[in-house]
XYZ file of C-alpha atoms in Angstrom:
411
model
C 9.635 31.371 7.688
C 7.454 28.312 7.018
C 4.300 29.044 5.054
C 1.305 26.900 5.992
C -0.283 25.017 3.109
C -3.815 26.182 2.314
C -6.621 23.638 2.508
C -9.189 25.172 0.163
C -9.965 28.139 -2.033
C -12.906 30.126 -3.380
C -11.775 31.776 -6.582
C -8.601 33.658 -5.489
C -9.255 33.507 -1.760
C -7.433 30.806 0.201
C -8.341 29.213 3.531
C -6.456 27.147 6.070
C -9.328 24.694 6.582
C -12.344 23.431 4.699
C -14.549 24.623 7.590
C -13.199 28.154 7.169
C -13.967 28.080 3.479
C -17.530 26.937 4.147
C -18.039 29.696 6.688
C -16.758 32.326 4.238
C -18.741 31.046 1.248
C -21.753 32.832 -0.171
C -24.689 31.268 -1.980
C -23.585 29.827 -5.301
C -19.870 29.728 -4.544
C -17.497 26.932 -5.590
C -15.038 25.660 -3.032
C -12.004 23.802 -4.358
C -10.150 21.434 -2.022
C -6.350 21.772 -2.145
C -5.302 18.886 0.101
C -6.727 15.863 1.907
C -9.022 16.944 4.723
C -9.281 15.003 7.979
C -12.212 16.561 9.810
C -13.506 16.095 13.334
C -16.631 18.196 12.988
C -19.451 17.609 10.523
C -19.543 19.953 7.536
C -22.869 21.766 7.899
C -24.079 23.231 4.607
C -26.375 26.190 5.195
C -25.551 28.305 2.098
C -27.532 27.448 -1.011
C -26.222 26.136 -4.319
C -22.703 25.576 -3.068
C -20.313 23.290 -4.987
C -17.468 21.453 -3.308
C -14.848 20.280 -5.829
C -12.783 17.551 -4.179
C -10.129 18.114 -6.844
C -8.710 14.621 -6.388
C -8.475 14.815 -2.598
C -10.255 12.913 0.217
C -12.488 14.170 2.988
C -12.174 11.752 5.929
C -14.462 12.155 8.949
C -12.793 11.311 12.245
C -15.123 10.329 15.078
C -18.900 10.089 15.085
C -21.291 12.171 12.973
C -22.165 12.531 9.313
C -19.448 13.835 7.015
C -21.837 16.373 5.517
C -25.265 17.645 6.596
C -27.503 19.704 4.301
C -29.992 22.073 5.846
C -33.637 22.047 4.787
C -34.309 23.184 1.217
C -30.544 23.402 0.548
C -29.046 22.388 -2.803
C -25.462 21.194 -2.741
C -23.115 19.669 -5.360
C -20.191 17.378 -4.572
C -17.930 16.899 -7.535
C -14.331 16.041 -8.547
C -12.716 17.900 -11.408
C -9.721 15.540 -11.391
C -11.795 12.710 -12.851
C -10.564 10.263 -10.217
C -13.786 9.882 -8.199
C -12.297 11.416 -5.077
C -13.769 10.144 -1.857
C -15.859 11.228 1.107
C -15.449 8.630 3.824
C -15.464 7.752 7.532
C -18.829 9.128 8.611
C -20.851 7.308 11.286
C -24.239 8.670 12.354
C -27.804 7.719 13.255
C -28.979 8.715 9.772
C -26.792 9.393 6.759
C -23.241 8.386 7.606
C -21.887 10.061 4.470
C -24.392 12.807 3.752
C -27.631 13.733 5.515
C -30.015 15.674 3.242
C -32.535 17.745 5.149
C -36.193 18.101 4.184
C -36.596 19.306 0.632
C -32.848 19.385 0.060
C -31.046 18.293 -3.077
C -27.680 16.547 -3.305
C -25.844 16.222 -6.625
C -23.023 13.666 -6.750
C -20.861 14.026 -9.851
C -17.751 11.889 -10.396
C -17.203 11.289 -6.665
C -17.252 8.366 -4.252
C -19.003 8.010 -0.906
C -17.391 5.049 0.753
C -17.177 3.125 4.032
C -19.646 5.238 5.945
C -22.178 3.809 8.374
C -25.508 4.680 9.971
C -28.613 3.172 11.406
C -30.418 4.202 8.206
C -28.793 5.343 4.994
C -25.174 4.294 5.443
C -24.046 6.494 2.547
C -26.886 8.992 2.057
C -30.092 9.738 3.987
C -32.924 11.698 2.349
C -35.379 13.285 4.753
C -38.913 14.061 3.557
C -38.939 15.390 -0.013
C -35.159 15.158 -0.460
C -33.458 14.422 -3.759
C -30.282 12.593 -4.679
C -28.988 12.843 -8.256
C -25.948 10.730 -9.190
C -23.820 10.868 -12.296
C -20.531 9.038 -12.724
C -20.351 8.403 -8.990
C -20.028 5.526 -6.554
C -21.454 4.572 -3.200
C -19.240 1.748 -1.990
C -18.872 -0.344 1.145
C -21.379 1.571 3.257
C -23.425 -0.126 5.955
C -26.708 0.452 7.754
C -27.732 -1.521 10.795
C -31.319 -0.750 9.814
C -32.466 0.272 6.313
C -30.587 1.245 3.160
C -26.907 0.311 3.148
C -26.140 2.963 0.543
C -29.246 5.198 0.476
C -32.394 5.547 2.588
C -35.174 7.733 1.106
C -38.387 8.748 2.850
C -41.744 10.474 2.227
C -41.729 11.881 -1.287
C -37.979 11.716 -1.843
C -36.346 10.988 -5.210
C -33.265 8.910 -5.986
C -32.059 9.463 -9.551
C -29.222 7.073 -10.423
C -28.226 8.483 -13.795
C -25.254 7.710 -16.054
C -22.415 5.360 -15.155
C -22.813 5.041 -11.418
C -21.899 2.132 -9.170
C -23.540 1.067 -5.927
C -21.572 -1.936 -4.700
C -20.696 -3.916 -1.579
C -23.195 -2.027 0.558
C -24.883 -3.903 3.418
C -28.069 -3.413 5.409
C -29.041 -5.239 8.582
C -32.663 -4.549 7.616
C -34.138 -4.012 4.145
C -32.451 -2.585 1.058
C -28.829 -3.610 0.729
C -28.218 -0.609 -1.544
C -31.404 1.518 -1.644
C -34.377 1.651 0.707
C -37.330 3.690 -0.593
C -40.374 4.481 1.558
C -43.066 6.381 -0.384
C -40.320 7.583 -2.718
C -39.215 7.428 -6.355
C -36.204 5.549 -7.663
C -34.990 5.958 -11.244
C -32.072 3.820 -12.466
C -30.619 4.452 -15.903
C -27.600 4.942 -18.119
C -25.344 1.940 -17.537
C -25.299 2.092 -13.752
C -24.273 -0.997 -11.780
C -25.654 -2.543 -8.573
C -23.350 -5.341 -7.495
C -22.517 -7.373 -4.368
C -25.041 -5.551 -2.174
C -26.611 -7.488 0.683
C -29.732 -7.324 2.837
C -28.320 -9.507 5.550
C -31.462 -10.321 7.493
C -34.397 -9.120 5.401
C -35.356 -8.255 1.820
C -34.252 -6.330 -1.265
C -30.600 -7.185 -1.929
C -30.191 -4.122 -4.150
C -33.478 -2.160 -3.819
C -36.349 -2.340 -1.348
C -39.446 -0.230 -2.173
C -42.555 0.182 -0.022
C -45.601 2.390 0.612
C -46.465 3.606 -2.895
C -42.904 3.894 -4.067
C -42.073 3.807 -7.749
C -38.986 2.084 -9.221
C -38.022 2.435 -12.880
C -35.149 0.396 -14.321
C -33.955 1.568 -17.718
C -30.896 2.102 -19.896
C -28.256 -0.592 -19.783
C -28.023 -0.838 -16.023
C -27.198 -4.116 -14.293
C -28.170 -5.703 -10.998
C -25.780 -8.596 -10.389
C -24.740 -10.843 -7.509
C -26.856 -9.067 -4.910
C -28.307 -11.192 -2.114
C -31.179 -11.044 0.350
C -31.621 -13.377 3.272
C -35.365 -12.894 2.838
C -37.068 -11.955 -0.448
C -35.983 -10.300 -3.688
C -32.289 -10.744 -4.348
C -32.316 -7.889 -6.852
C -35.479 -5.888 -6.143
C -38.283 -6.204 -3.579
C -41.498 -4.167 -3.879
C -44.300 -3.924 -1.357
C -47.395 -1.887 -2.203
C -45.361 -0.196 -4.923
C -44.758 -0.178 -8.681
C -41.727 -1.506 -10.571
C -41.256 -0.820 -14.279
C -38.438 -2.489 -16.163
C -37.785 -0.711 -19.451
C -34.380 -2.312 -20.021
C -31.394 -3.528 -18.072
C -30.239 -6.868 -16.732
C -31.094 -8.453 -13.374
C -28.848 -11.498 -13.101
C -27.032 -13.822 -10.683
C -28.922 -12.524 -7.665
C -30.006 -14.779 -4.787
C -32.775 -14.832 -2.204
C -34.932 -17.265 -0.291
C -37.987 -16.265 -2.381
C -37.878 -14.314 -5.653
C -34.230 -14.625 -6.648
C -34.400 -11.718 -9.121
C -37.494 -9.677 -8.275
C -40.190 -10.092 -5.613
C -43.518 -8.342 -6.279
C -45.576 -8.219 -3.069
C -49.023 -6.600 -3.286
C -47.469 -4.506 -6.056
C -47.449 -3.917 -9.808
C -44.612 -5.016 -12.101
C -44.349 -4.199 -15.804
C -41.501 -5.552 -17.923
C -41.140 -3.994 -21.379
C -37.587 -5.089 -22.171
C -34.383 -6.253 -20.526
C -33.312 -9.545 -18.965
C -34.006 -11.337 -15.702
C -31.552 -14.205 -15.879
C -29.637 -16.790 -13.879
C -31.074 -15.763 -10.537
C -31.647 -18.320 -7.780
C -34.345 -18.726 -5.111
C -33.517 -21.289 -2.486
C -37.257 -21.926 -2.237
C -39.455 -20.710 -5.098
C -39.755 -17.976 -7.705
C -36.277 -18.188 -9.229
C -36.677 -15.161 -11.503
C -39.849 -13.389 -10.330
C -42.243 -14.020 -7.466
C -45.732 -12.446 -7.533
C -47.418 -12.545 -4.134
C -50.392 -10.829 -2.474
C -50.825 -9.323 0.994
C -53.903 -7.176 1.803
C -53.903 -5.986 -1.828
C -53.839 -7.420 -5.353
C -50.584 -8.070 -7.109
C -49.822 -8.193 -10.826
C -47.005 -8.677 -13.293
C -47.118 -7.957 -17.027
C -44.460 -9.196 -19.408
C -44.513 -7.263 -22.672
C -40.993 -8.012 -23.832
C -37.505 -8.973 -22.742
C -36.537 -12.337 -21.339
C -36.822 -14.348 -18.138
C -34.217 -17.062 -18.572
C -31.890 -19.465 -16.804
C -33.389 -18.884 -13.355
C -33.598 -21.635 -10.742
C -36.024 -22.436 -7.946
C -34.086 -24.930 -5.883
C -36.540 -26.340 -3.323
C -40.200 -26.695 -2.403
C -42.954 -28.312 -4.514
C -44.244 -24.823 -5.281
C -41.411 -24.330 -7.764
C -41.717 -21.588 -10.373
C -38.249 -21.632 -11.900
C -38.968 -18.541 -13.983
C -42.072 -16.981 -12.392
C -44.238 -17.987 -9.424
C -47.752 -16.502 -8.918
C -49.895 -16.825 -5.780
C -53.265 -15.338 -4.769
C -55.670 -15.677 -1.835
C -59.419 -15.767 -1.244
C -59.351 -12.032 -0.486
C -56.905 -10.764 -3.105
C -55.914 -12.085 -6.523
C -52.521 -12.241 -8.206
C -52.317 -11.973 -12.006
C -49.553 -12.651 -14.506
C -50.094 -11.416 -18.066
C -47.641 -12.493 -20.788
C -48.018 -10.427 -23.948
C -44.547 -10.983 -25.366
C -40.940 -11.774 -24.564
C -39.219 -15.063 -23.834
C -39.492 -17.299 -20.757
C -36.806 -19.888 -21.373
C -34.376 -22.372 -19.822
C -35.646 -21.901 -16.261
C -35.630 -24.833 -13.818
C -37.814 -25.805 -10.872
C -35.416 -28.406 -9.499
C -37.667 -29.945 -6.875
C -40.981 -28.407 -7.764
C -43.572 -27.611 -10.399
C -43.633 -25.088 -13.209
C -40.223 -24.720 -14.822
C -41.246 -21.594 -16.679
C -44.347 -20.473 -14.744
C -46.131 -21.775 -11.665
C -49.713 -20.594 -11.064
C -50.150 -21.643 -7.476
C -53.913 -21.673 -6.685
C -57.425 -20.805 -7.785
C -56.959 -17.162 -6.795
C -54.012 -16.778 -9.188
C -54.490 -15.932 -12.849
C -52.346 -16.382 -15.975
C -53.282 -14.527 -19.167
C -51.149 -16.038 -21.921
C -51.558 -13.716 -24.903
C -48.204 -13.995 -26.606
C -44.524 -14.564 -26.096
C -42.477 -17.741 -26.083
C -42.114 -20.333 -23.307
C -39.384 -22.764 -24.288
C -36.669 -24.999 -22.849
C -37.858 -24.868 -19.241
C -37.966 -27.916 -16.954
C -39.579 -29.096 -13.707
C -40.736 -32.191 -11.886
C -44.181 -31.390 -13.328
C -45.290 -28.729 -15.765
C -42.013 -28.129 -17.551
C -43.355 -25.034 -19.248
C -46.371 -24.046 -17.129
C -47.886 -25.655 -14.051
C -51.395 -24.220 -13.744
C -53.324 -24.859 -10.563
C -55.223 -21.645 -10.976
C -56.935 -19.860 -13.852
C -55.405 -19.601 -17.295
C -56.669 -17.971 -20.472
C -54.905 -18.277 -23.803
C -55.328 -15.910 -26.716
C -53.324 -14.544 -29.606
C -50.363 -16.736 -30.626
C -48.158 -17.688 -27.701
C -45.462 -20.286 -28.384
C -45.084 -23.001 -25.747
C -42.789 -25.866 -26.783
C -39.738 -27.998 -25.974
C -40.243 -27.826 -22.219
C -39.318 -30.971 -20.320
C -39.539 -32.857 -17.065
C -36.635 -32.662 -14.614
C -35.202 -35.429 -12.451
C -32.477 -35.491 -9.823
C -30.064 -36.612 -12.534
C -31.092 -33.701 -14.733
C -33.568 -33.339 -17.545
C -35.067 -36.615 -18.744
C -36.134 -35.008 -22.053
C -39.813 -35.951 -21.659
C -41.812 -33.180 -23.304
C -44.113 -31.581 -20.744
C -45.224 -28.147 -21.816
C -48.326 -27.431 -19.677
């Protein structure tokens, strides 16, 4: 007789399908996949603290619906003991094409890949109110959202913890957040993780978009590279939120405004790391600080803002552009770090542009060197500037269409 190959097991019990194994599982069980699984029905996780070990095999969703849905307050771990980053793929849903995490639920991704899933919001993963995603050694790749969050969409008190050695790449949103969209949520990026080639096709936040009192922390040796936004913030966009950069590298990103990071009625603190070689087709090559119904501020304590380019517009700001209004001020404070080799090709302020009388620059330390612009090679100040401590501003030059003309023009 012909013995049918088993699809999954729980300890020494074997099952003909992954769905059967899930139905038989008790809280805390570990299900091990034994072959590739093509599924027509969504895997609904209602038992708590389950682990699904892909064991080197693929779960491929056929037809519409999320691949996996977690019930409210459910904790679930998706892992791969083979070490090959086995894949969950094929999901297509309104929210969470790969995995939908119900209110208060927690999803752990460990050494796995969620790829080529799609949704209106959260192409890879959707976090309902208070949900949590924790990633280690995992990838969200090639997922798409017609709305927000190509890879991940997080809402109302949710947490996205991108831990050690993860990759979020080639994800696309039709709205905001090519990789991650955070609404009143917390995003922590650390441990050598990579955000690359993500795109916000029509709006803002090529890699990350944060709004409504969200908090974004960038640390470790993570990189944000070659992400693009049609609107603002090629790497990161923040509205009414806080961004803290403890380390990491934001480089080679592109946007219309704020090639690297766009701070909109928000707070940005940079303690270390690099924002380098980003491009804004208009102004704010590295960082743009803008107001809207609230104050906005950026503080540079360390690290470097270097090699960024603002390509057009007299507003310029090759490295950093700061703009306030009669109702709300925008403030840039430089306590340390290096602002160097930035270019405002057709504008003012190669290193820093302080746009108007409602914008403030507190220059307390740091080094501004080697920047160039049509006017104000180092700093173009049309606002309010105070200088204290011992900042170093030197060797900044004017820029012409044929390149730098080597005329010293620091402030």
